[in-house]
CSV table of C-alpha atoms in Angstrom, one decimal:
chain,number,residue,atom,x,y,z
A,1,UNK,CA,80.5,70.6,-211.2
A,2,UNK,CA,79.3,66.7,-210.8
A,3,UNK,CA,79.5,65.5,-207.2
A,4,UNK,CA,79.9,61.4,-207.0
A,5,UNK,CA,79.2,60.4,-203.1
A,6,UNK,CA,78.9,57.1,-201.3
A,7,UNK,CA,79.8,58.0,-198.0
A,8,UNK,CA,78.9,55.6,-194.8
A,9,UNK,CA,80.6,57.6,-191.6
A,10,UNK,CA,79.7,56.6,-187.7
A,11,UNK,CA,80.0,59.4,-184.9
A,12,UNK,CA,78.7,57.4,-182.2
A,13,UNK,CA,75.5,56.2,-182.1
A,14,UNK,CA,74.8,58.7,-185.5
A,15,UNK,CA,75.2,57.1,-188.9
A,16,UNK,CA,75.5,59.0,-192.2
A,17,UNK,CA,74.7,56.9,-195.5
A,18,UNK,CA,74.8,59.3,-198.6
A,19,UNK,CA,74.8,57.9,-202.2
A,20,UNK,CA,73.5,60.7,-204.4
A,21,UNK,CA,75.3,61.8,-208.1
A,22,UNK,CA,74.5,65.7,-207.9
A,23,UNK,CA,74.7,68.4,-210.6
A,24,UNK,CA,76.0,71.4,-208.9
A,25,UNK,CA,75.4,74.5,-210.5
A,26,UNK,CA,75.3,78.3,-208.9
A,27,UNK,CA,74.6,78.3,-205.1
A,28,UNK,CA,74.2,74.7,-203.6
A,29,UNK,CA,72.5,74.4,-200.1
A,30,UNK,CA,72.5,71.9,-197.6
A,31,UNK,CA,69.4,72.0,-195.1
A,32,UNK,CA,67.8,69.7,-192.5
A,33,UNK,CA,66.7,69.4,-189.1
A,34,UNK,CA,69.3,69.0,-186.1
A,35,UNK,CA,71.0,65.6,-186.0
A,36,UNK,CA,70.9,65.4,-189.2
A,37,UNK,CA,74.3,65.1,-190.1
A,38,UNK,CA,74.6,68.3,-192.3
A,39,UNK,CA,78.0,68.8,-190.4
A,40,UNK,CA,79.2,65.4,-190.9
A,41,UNK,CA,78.5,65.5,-194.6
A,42,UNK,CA,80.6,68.6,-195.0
A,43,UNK,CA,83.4,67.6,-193.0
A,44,UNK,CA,83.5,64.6,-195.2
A,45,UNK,CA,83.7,67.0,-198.3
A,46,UNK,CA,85.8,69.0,-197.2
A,47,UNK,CA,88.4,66.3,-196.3
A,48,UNK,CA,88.1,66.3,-192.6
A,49,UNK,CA,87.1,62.7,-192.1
A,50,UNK,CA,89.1,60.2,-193.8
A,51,UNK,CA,88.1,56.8,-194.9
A,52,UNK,CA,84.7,57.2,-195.0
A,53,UNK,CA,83.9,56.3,-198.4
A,54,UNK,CA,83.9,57.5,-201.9
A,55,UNK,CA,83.9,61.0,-203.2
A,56,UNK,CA,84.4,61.9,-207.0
A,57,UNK,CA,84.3,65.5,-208.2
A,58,UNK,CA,84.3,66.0,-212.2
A,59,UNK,CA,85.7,62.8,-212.8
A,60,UNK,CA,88.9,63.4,-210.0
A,61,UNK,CA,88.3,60.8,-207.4
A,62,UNK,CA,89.2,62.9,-204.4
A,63,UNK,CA,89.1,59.8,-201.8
A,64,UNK,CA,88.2,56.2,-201.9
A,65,UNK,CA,89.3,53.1,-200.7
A,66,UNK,CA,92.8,53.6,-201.9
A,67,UNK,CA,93.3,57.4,-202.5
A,68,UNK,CA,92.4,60.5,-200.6
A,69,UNK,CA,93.2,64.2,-201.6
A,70,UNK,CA,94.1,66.4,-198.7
A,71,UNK,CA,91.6,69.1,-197.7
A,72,UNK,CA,93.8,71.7,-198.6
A,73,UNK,CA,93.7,70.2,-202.3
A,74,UNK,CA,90.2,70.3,-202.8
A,75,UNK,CA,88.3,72.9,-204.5
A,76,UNK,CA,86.0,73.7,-201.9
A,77,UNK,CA,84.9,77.0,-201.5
């Protein structure tokens, strides 16, 4: 699977800026230090926090400035 991401998402004073293209392959892990915004980033993924930027799985654009796929329509596992 190719994950597209430009995400920019505020929870209080905390900012998350991701713009990465990743190749996922296998098992895919996430790691960093507390306050990092590991959580953020998933909830984002997962379809949990709206409007927060762009997210493009295998060419399906699963939320952007004008679309957004439901979490439960994700394939997120």
């Amino acid at each position: 699977m190719r994950l597209s991401l430009d995400l920019h998402a505020h929870r209080g004073r905390f900012e998350l800026r991701v713009a990465e293209e990743l190749e996922l392959e296998g098992i895919t892990s996430l790691f960093g230090p507390s306050g990092a915004g590991k959580s953020t980033l998933l909830q984002a993924l997962a379809g949990f926090l709206p409007g927060t930027g762009r997210i493009e799985a295998d060419a399906v654009v699963w939320q952007d400035g004008r679309r957004f796929l439901p979490a439960h329509r994700r394939p997120v596992y």
